[in-house]
Amino acid sequence: MSDRSLPSGLYEQTLLDLKRRIRSAQVRAALAVNQELILLYWQIGQTILEQQQREGWGTKVIDRLARDLKQEFPTLGGFSARNLKYMRAFAEAYPDPAFVQRCVAQIPWRHNLVLLDKLKQSEERAWYAQQSLENGWSRDVLALQIESNLYRRQGNAVTNFDRTLPQPQSDLAQQLIKDPYHLEFLTLGKEAQERDLEAALITHIRDFLLELGVGFAFVGSQYRLEVAGEEFFVDLLFYHLKLRCYVAIELKMTAFKPEYSGKMNFYVAAIDDLLRHPSDNPTIGIILCRDKNKTIAEYALRNVNSPIAISTHRLPKQLEDQLPTIEQLEMEINTVLSDLVEQVEQVEQAERP
């Protein structure tokens, strides 16, 4: 059959399909190679551990082993003494081979080095490894999440999800919401208001989406809702792809106040009526404040029937807070001048006959 006899678009569609299959095969092959390599590293580390326990192997033996392995496999990297010590630490950190195969062998070796370098608790290592696998974090994102203490912040917000959402959505929603949210990537003045915070978050929406977590899709800011002929505006509106629901966020630069929950309850009800599709789950509201009193927050949500979370944000420390005031500068200058005058008088007295 000649090229001319091909039906219109058939060749292009066939080519696209073949490209997709080749790329998919490449990804599977790369993942398989990574998994086999990390399983090999674990086996090497396990062997070193066993020999240390039985034969008392020390650092010099590991150095010798590194030289011999590099001599035998000159085209393969990864057999330096430093990496062999990481393999030993890797096997020591994960004694269960089933967990290694199921989880940590699925993420790149450099990700595992971050976990070994930055974390001491096995439970935390396992949690970050699983999150990295599920969310497809890069090495830098993994390091950032560890530095921001995501393990401790996840699921800490005050919510009423156990009453207002069905299982298992209530547990999933609780785990997805953090407290506090770290917004150090923003640059705000000392007198910043809610609108300033909102504008900064929109400008840095990619960073904010990363902090929110995987699954949040941005819908809009100051999202207009018309109720009974009146206009109302939600600060930030998102849709969560896994929860299958809208998520409304109200930003506050003050500590939480009980009246905030009433306003959010209104927004959630309006979004459910005006935007929610029949297949969507109930809308969730998040009140993001500078600070909160847990008891007051729990009272504020006790009789609210809409799913609402109350969380806090952490903004970067302002430069103005670090600079001395004019009064402090004047006091410092006066102190320095007094010290100079005293020193001059002492020199003059010493020089007198």
Protein backbone atom coordinates (compact mmCIF):
# COMPACT_ATOMS: atom_id res chain seq x y z
CA MET A 1 0.00 0.00 0.00
CA SER A 2 1.42 3.40 -0.93
CA ASP A 3 1.47 6.45 1.34
CA ARG A 4 -1.26 8.05 -0.77
CA SER A 5 -3.71 5.19 -0.13
CA LEU A 6 -3.64 5.71 3.67
CA PRO A 7 -6.93 7.15 5.00
CA SER A 8 -6.75 10.79 6.08
CA GLY A 9 -5.24 11.12 9.56
CA LEU A 10 -4.61 7.38 9.98
CA TYR A 11 -0.82 7.66 9.73
CA GLU A 12 -0.67 10.59 12.17
CA GLN A 13 -2.89 8.77 14.67
CA THR A 14 -0.83 5.57 14.33
CA LEU A 15 2.39 7.53 14.85
CA LEU A 16 1.00 9.21 17.97
CA ASP A 17 -0.10 5.85 19.35
CA LEU A 18 3.35 4.32 18.74
CA LYS A 19 5.07 7.30 20.39
CA ARG A 20 2.82 6.92 23.43
CA ARG A 21 3.62 3.21 23.70
CA ILE A 22 7.37 3.79 23.35
CA ARG A 23 7.39 6.52 26.01
CA SER A 24 5.32 4.34 28.34
CA ALA A 25 7.76 1.46 27.82
CA GLN A 26 10.70 3.80 28.49
CA VAL A 27 9.16 4.92 31.77
CA ARG A 28 8.45 1.34 32.84
CA ALA A 29 11.98 0.29 31.91
CA ALA A 30 13.50 3.21 33.84
CA LEU A 31 11.39 2.40 36.90
CA ALA A 32 12.33 -1.27 36.68
CA VAL A 33 16.03 -0.41 36.42
CA ASN A 34 15.75 1.96 39.39
CA GLN A 35 13.96 -0.68 41.46
CA GLU A 36 16.51 -3.38 40.67
CA LEU A 37 19.40 -1.00 41.41
CA ILE A 38 18.03 0.01 44.80
CA LEU A 39 17.26 -3.60 45.71
CA LEU A 40 20.89 -4.39 44.83
CA TYR A 41 22.06 -1.51 47.03
CA TRP A 42 19.94 -2.86 49.89
CA GLN A 43 21.41 -6.36 49.45
CA ILE A 44 24.95 -4.96 49.45
CA GLY A 45 24.19 -2.92 52.57
CA GLN A 46 22.64 -5.97 54.25
CA THR A 47 25.75 -8.03 53.45
CA ILE A 48 28.02 -5.36 54.93
CA LEU A 49 25.87 -5.25 58.08
CA GLU A 50 25.99 -9.02 58.47
CA GLN A 51 29.77 -9.10 58.00
CA GLN A 52 30.21 -6.29 60.52
CA GLN A 53 28.19 -8.23 63.08
CA ARG A 54 29.89 -11.59 62.43
CA GLU A 55 33.41 -10.62 61.42
CA GLY A 56 33.78 -7.14 62.88
CA TRP A 57 34.25 -5.38 59.54
CA GLY A 58 35.32 -1.77 59.93
CA THR A 59 35.79 1.31 57.73
CA LYS A 60 39.03 0.01 56.21
CA VAL A 61 37.30 -3.10 54.91
CA ILE A 62 34.60 -0.94 53.28
CA ASP A 63 37.30 1.18 51.64
CA ARG A 64 38.96 -1.98 50.30
CA LEU A 65 35.62 -3.33 49.08
CA ALA A 66 34.95 -0.07 47.23
CA ARG A 67 38.33 -0.27 45.44
CA ASP A 68 37.81 -3.90 44.43
CA LEU A 69 34.26 -3.36 43.17
CA LYS A 70 35.27 -0.31 41.11
CA GLN A 71 38.15 -2.28 39.62
CA GLU A 72 35.85 -5.16 38.69
CA PHE A 73 33.06 -2.92 37.35
CA PRO A 74 34.84 0.19 36.00
CA THR A 75 31.87 1.31 33.85
CA LEU A 76 29.40 1.23 36.74
CA GLY A 77 29.12 4.08 39.21
CA GLY A 78 27.83 3.95 42.76
CA PHE A 79 30.51 1.81 44.40
CA SER A 80 32.45 4.52 46.22
CA ALA A 81 33.21 3.99 49.89
CA ARG A 82 30.81 6.81 50.74
CA ASN A 83 27.99 5.19 48.78
CA LEU A 84 28.70 1.78 50.32
CA LYS A 85 28.30 3.37 53.75
CA TYR A 86 24.97 4.80 52.58
CA MET A 87 23.96 1.29 51.46
CA ARG A 88 24.78 -0.01 54.93
CA ALA A 89 22.72 2.80 56.51
CA PHE A 90 19.92 2.11 54.01
CA ALA A 91 19.73 -1.58 54.95
CA GLU A 92 19.90 -0.69 58.64
CA ALA A 93 17.07 1.86 58.29
CA TYR A 94 14.78 -0.58 56.42
CA PRO A 95 15.22 -4.12 57.76
CA ASP A 96 11.99 -5.32 56.10
CA PRO A 97 12.73 -6.34 52.46
CA ALA A 98 9.01 -6.30 51.63
CA PHE A 99 8.76 -2.60 52.53
CA VAL A 100 11.90 -1.86 50.53
CA GLN A 101 10.43 -3.49 47.43
CA ARG A 102 6.99 -1.97 47.91
CA CYS A 103 8.03 1.60 48.71
CA VAL A 104 11.59 2.91 48.92
CA ALA A 105 12.78 0.90 45.90
CA GLN A 106 10.16 2.79 43.88
CA ILE A 107 11.78 6.20 44.44
CA PRO A 108 15.22 7.29 43.16
CA TRP A 109 18.36 6.59 45.19
CA ARG A 110 19.02 10.31 45.70
CA HIS A 111 15.58 10.61 47.30
CA ASN A 112 16.57 7.87 49.71
CA LEU A 113 19.79 9.70 50.54
CA VAL A 114 17.72 12.76 51.50
CA LEU A 115 15.63 10.58 53.83
CA LEU A 116 18.75 9.09 55.41
CA ASP A 117 20.49 12.46 55.83
CA LYS A 118 17.58 14.48 57.17
CA LEU A 119 15.53 12.05 59.27
CA LYS A 120 16.34 9.83 62.24
CA GLN A 121 12.96 8.24 63.01
CA SER A 122 12.02 5.20 60.90
CA GLU A 123 8.30 6.07 61.06
CA GLU A 124 8.94 9.52 59.59
CA ARG A 125 11.23 8.11 56.89
CA ALA A 126 8.56 5.62 55.85
CA TRP A 127 5.87 8.32 55.78
CA TYR A 128 7.89 10.73 53.61
CA ALA A 129 8.94 7.89 51.30
CA GLN A 130 5.31 6.90 50.79
CA GLN A 131 4.23 10.50 50.22
CA SER A 132 7.05 11.04 47.75
CA LEU A 133 5.98 7.93 45.84
CA GLU A 134 2.29 8.85 45.80
CA ASN A 135 2.76 12.52 44.92
CA GLY A 136 5.72 12.24 42.54
CA TRP A 137 7.86 14.71 44.50
CA SER A 138 11.21 15.73 43.06
CA ARG A 139 14.27 15.48 45.33
CA ASP A 140 14.14 19.23 46.05
CA VAL A 141 10.42 19.12 46.87
CA LEU A 142 11.00 16.16 49.20
CA ALA A 143 13.74 18.08 51.01
CA LEU A 144 11.49 21.13 51.25
CA GLN A 145 8.62 19.12 52.71
CA ILE A 146 10.93 17.61 55.32
CA GLU A 147 12.38 21.01 56.24
CA SER A 148 8.86 22.44 56.61
CA ASN A 149 7.99 19.55 58.98
CA LEU A 150 5.04 18.40 56.88
CA TYR A 151 4.80 15.14 58.85
CA ARG A 152 3.89 17.08 61.99
CA ARG A 153 1.65 19.66 60.26
CA GLN A 154 -0.55 17.28 58.29
CA GLY A 155 -3.96 16.67 59.84
CA ASN A 156 -3.55 19.15 62.74
CA ALA A 157 -6.24 21.68 61.79
CA VAL A 158 -9.35 22.08 63.94
CA THR A 159 -12.26 20.69 61.88
CA ASN A 160 -15.77 19.28 62.18
CA PHE A 161 -15.20 16.75 59.37
CA ASP A 162 -16.02 13.75 61.57
CA ARG A 163 -19.61 15.06 61.86
CA THR A 164 -20.16 16.68 58.49
CA LEU A 165 -18.45 14.37 55.99
CA PRO A 166 -18.99 10.66 55.32
CA GLN A 167 -16.24 8.08 55.66
CA PRO A 168 -13.68 7.73 54.17
CA GLN A 169 -13.83 11.32 52.84
CA SER A 170 -13.70 12.80 56.35
CA ASP A 171 -10.40 11.07 57.17
CA LEU A 172 -8.90 11.94 53.78
CA ALA A 173 -9.94 15.60 54.08
CA GLN A 174 -8.52 15.80 57.62
CA GLN A 175 -5.14 14.48 56.48
CA LEU A 176 -4.98 16.82 53.49
CA ILE A 177 -5.32 20.00 55.55
CA LYS A 178 -2.23 21.29 57.37
CA ASP A 179 -1.66 23.48 60.38
CA PRO A 180 0.21 25.71 60.05
CA TYR A 181 0.64 26.51 56.36
CA HIS A 182 4.15 27.79 55.64
CA LEU A 183 4.05 30.86 53.39
CA GLU A 184 7.70 31.94 53.69
CA PHE A 185 7.90 32.31 49.92
CA LEU A 186 5.88 35.55 50.18
CA THR A 187 7.22 39.08 50.60
CA LEU A 188 4.81 41.25 52.56
CA GLY A 189 5.07 44.57 54.33
CA LYS A 190 4.57 44.88 58.05
CA GLU A 191 1.10 46.45 57.63
CA ALA A 192 -0.16 43.90 55.07
CA GLN A 193 -3.90 43.24 55.04
CA GLU A 194 -5.96 40.29 53.79
CA ARG A 195 -6.08 41.68 50.24
CA ASP A 196 -2.27 42.01 50.22
CA LEU A 197 -1.92 38.40 51.35
CA GLU A 198 -4.39 37.27 48.69
CA ALA A 199 -2.60 39.18 45.92
CA ALA A 200 0.76 37.75 46.99
CA LEU A 201 -0.62 34.21 46.98
CA ILE A 202 -2.04 34.69 43.48
CA THR A 203 1.32 36.02 42.28
CA HIS A 204 3.01 32.93 43.76
CA ILE A 205 0.17 30.51 43.00
CA ARG A 206 2.53 27.67 42.04
CA ASP A 207 4.30 27.87 45.40
CA PHE A 208 0.95 28.08 47.19
CA LEU A 209 -0.39 25.04 45.32
CA LEU A 210 2.73 23.14 46.33
CA GLU A 211 2.14 24.07 49.96
CA LEU A 212 -1.56 23.14 49.73
CA GLY A 213 -0.63 19.73 48.38
CA VAL A 214 -1.33 17.54 45.38
CA GLY A 215 -4.86 17.64 43.98
CA PHE A 216 -5.77 21.30 44.41
CA ALA A 217 -6.87 23.02 41.17
CA PHE A 218 -7.16 26.81 41.29
CA VAL A 219 -10.60 28.14 40.28
CA GLY A 220 -10.31 31.85 41.07
CA SER A 221 -9.75 34.67 43.55
CA GLN A 222 -12.49 36.98 44.82
CA TYR A 223 -14.86 34.47 43.28
CA ARG A 224 -18.27 36.10 42.82
CA LEU A 225 -21.38 34.51 44.31
CA GLU A 226 -24.81 36.09 43.74
CA VAL A 227 -27.38 35.32 46.41
CA ALA A 228 -30.83 36.97 46.46
CA GLY A 229 -29.59 39.74 44.17
CA GLU A 230 -26.56 40.54 46.36
CA GLU A 231 -22.92 39.91 45.52
CA PHE A 232 -20.51 38.06 47.79
CA PHE A 233 -16.86 37.25 47.10
CA VAL A 234 -14.84 34.24 48.27
CA ASP A 235 -11.13 35.04 48.75
CA LEU A 236 -9.83 31.90 47.04
CA LEU A 237 -11.72 29.03 45.44
CA PHE A 238 -10.18 25.66 44.53
CA TYR A 239 -11.42 22.27 43.39
CA HIS A 240 -9.82 19.17 44.85
CA LEU A 241 -9.50 16.39 42.29
CA LYS A 242 -9.22 13.52 44.79
CA LEU A 243 -11.89 14.72 47.21
CA ARG A 244 -14.10 15.68 44.24
CA CYS A 245 -15.30 18.86 45.88
CA TYR A 246 -14.88 22.64 45.93
CA VAL A 247 -12.61 24.10 48.62
CA ALA A 248 -13.18 27.72 49.68
CA ILE A 249 -10.43 29.57 51.56
CA GLU A 250 -10.90 32.75 53.58
CA LEU A 251 -7.71 34.63 54.48
CA LYS A 252 -7.32 36.47 57.79
CA MET A 253 -4.38 38.48 59.08
CA THR A 254 -5.78 38.35 62.62
CA ALA A 255 -6.34 35.60 65.16
CA PHE A 256 -9.45 33.47 64.67
CA LYS A 257 -12.77 34.97 65.78
CA PRO A 258 -16.00 32.95 66.21
CA GLU A 259 -17.87 35.07 63.64
CA TYR A 260 -15.52 33.86 60.91
CA SER A 261 -17.12 30.41 61.01
CA GLY A 262 -20.58 31.88 60.35
CA LYS A 263 -19.37 33.70 57.23
CA MET A 264 -17.63 30.57 55.93
CA ASN A 265 -20.75 28.50 56.63
CA PHE A 266 -22.67 30.91 54.38
CA TYR A 267 -20.06 30.63 51.59
CA VAL A 268 -20.04 26.83 51.70
CA ALA A 269 -23.85 26.66 51.52
CA ALA A 270 -23.94 29.10 48.59
CA ILE A 271 -21.23 27.21 46.66
CA ASP A 272 -23.10 23.94 47.21
CA ASP A 273 -26.27 25.47 45.74
CA LEU A 274 -24.74 27.52 42.92
CA LEU A 275 -21.67 25.56 41.75
CA ARG A 276 -21.73 22.02 43.08
CA HIS A 277 -22.46 19.31 40.52
CA PRO A 278 -24.72 16.42 41.62
CA SER A 279 -21.71 14.06 41.47
CA ASP A 280 -19.53 16.39 43.60
CA ASN A 281 -18.96 15.84 47.30
CA PRO A 282 -19.90 18.59 49.81
CA THR A 283 -17.88 21.80 49.61
CA ILE A 284 -15.19 22.30 52.27
CA GLY A 285 -14.27 25.65 53.81
CA ILE A 286 -10.85 26.56 55.23
CA ILE A 287 -10.38 29.62 57.43
CA LEU A 288 -6.71 30.55 57.31
CA CYS A 289 -5.78 32.83 60.23
CA ARG A 290 -2.66 34.29 61.77
CA ASP A 291 -3.36 32.41 65.01
CA LYS A 292 -6.13 30.51 66.79
CA ASN A 293 -7.21 29.38 70.22
CA LYS A 294 -8.08 25.71 69.87
CA THR A 295 -10.92 25.78 72.42
CA ILE A 296 -12.58 28.81 70.82
CA ALA A 297 -12.21 27.22 67.37
CA GLU A 298 -13.80 23.97 68.53
CA TYR A 299 -16.75 25.84 70.13
CA ALA A 300 -17.22 27.87 66.94
CA LEU A 301 -17.60 24.70 64.86
CA ARG A 302 -19.60 22.61 67.32
CA ASN A 303 -23.06 23.33 65.87
CA VAL A 304 -22.01 24.17 62.31
CA ASN A 305 -23.25 21.61 59.80
CA SER A 306 -20.98 22.59 56.90
CA PRO A 307 -17.51 20.97 56.74
CA ILE A 308 -15.08 23.69 57.86
CA ALA A 309 -11.43 23.67 58.93
CA ILE A 310 -9.64 26.34 60.95
CA SER A 311 -5.92 26.54 60.35
CA THR A 312 -3.09 29.05 60.68
CA HIS A 313 -0.45 30.49 58.36
CA ARG A 314 3.22 31.27 58.98
CA LEU A 315 4.52 34.30 57.09
CA PRO A 316 8.20 35.24 56.74
CA LYS A 317 9.58 37.40 59.52
CA GLN A 318 9.47 40.96 58.29
CA LEU A 319 12.68 42.88 57.72
CA GLU A 320 11.17 45.79 59.64
CA ASP A 321 10.98 43.60 62.74
CA GLN A 322 14.69 42.87 62.51
CA LEU A 323 15.84 46.50 62.08
CA PRO A 324 16.39 48.72 65.12
CA THR A 325 14.03 51.63 65.72
CA ILE A 326 15.16 55.28 65.57
CA GLU A 327 15.09 55.42 69.37
CA GLN A 328 17.28 52.31 69.59
CA LEU A 329 19.75 53.80 67.11
CA GLU A 330 19.91 57.09 69.09
CA MET A 331 20.56 55.21 72.34
CA GLU A 332 23.31 53.16 70.66
CA ILE A 333 24.95 56.30 69.23
CA ASN A 334 24.80 58.08 72.58
CA THR A 335 26.37 55.05 74.28
CA VAL A 336 29.21 54.94 71.74
CA LEU A 337 29.83 58.69 72.11
CA SER A 338 29.90 58.45 75.90
CA ASP A 339 32.43 55.61 75.69
CA LEU A 340 34.62 57.70 73.35
CA VAL A 341 34.50 60.74 75.61
CA GLU A 342 35.45 58.60 78.60
CA GLN A 343 38.36 57.03 76.71
CA VAL A 344 39.66 60.46 75.64
CA GLU A 345 39.51 61.75 79.23
CA GLN A 346 41.42 58.71 80.45
CA VAL A 347 44.17 59.27 77.84
CA GLU A 348 44.46 62.98 78.76
CA GLN A 349 44.76 62.13 82.45
CA ALA A 350 47.46 59.58 81.72
CA GLU A 351 49.49 62.11 79.70
CA ARG A 352 49.40 64.82 82.44
CA PRO A 353 52.69 65.25 84.42
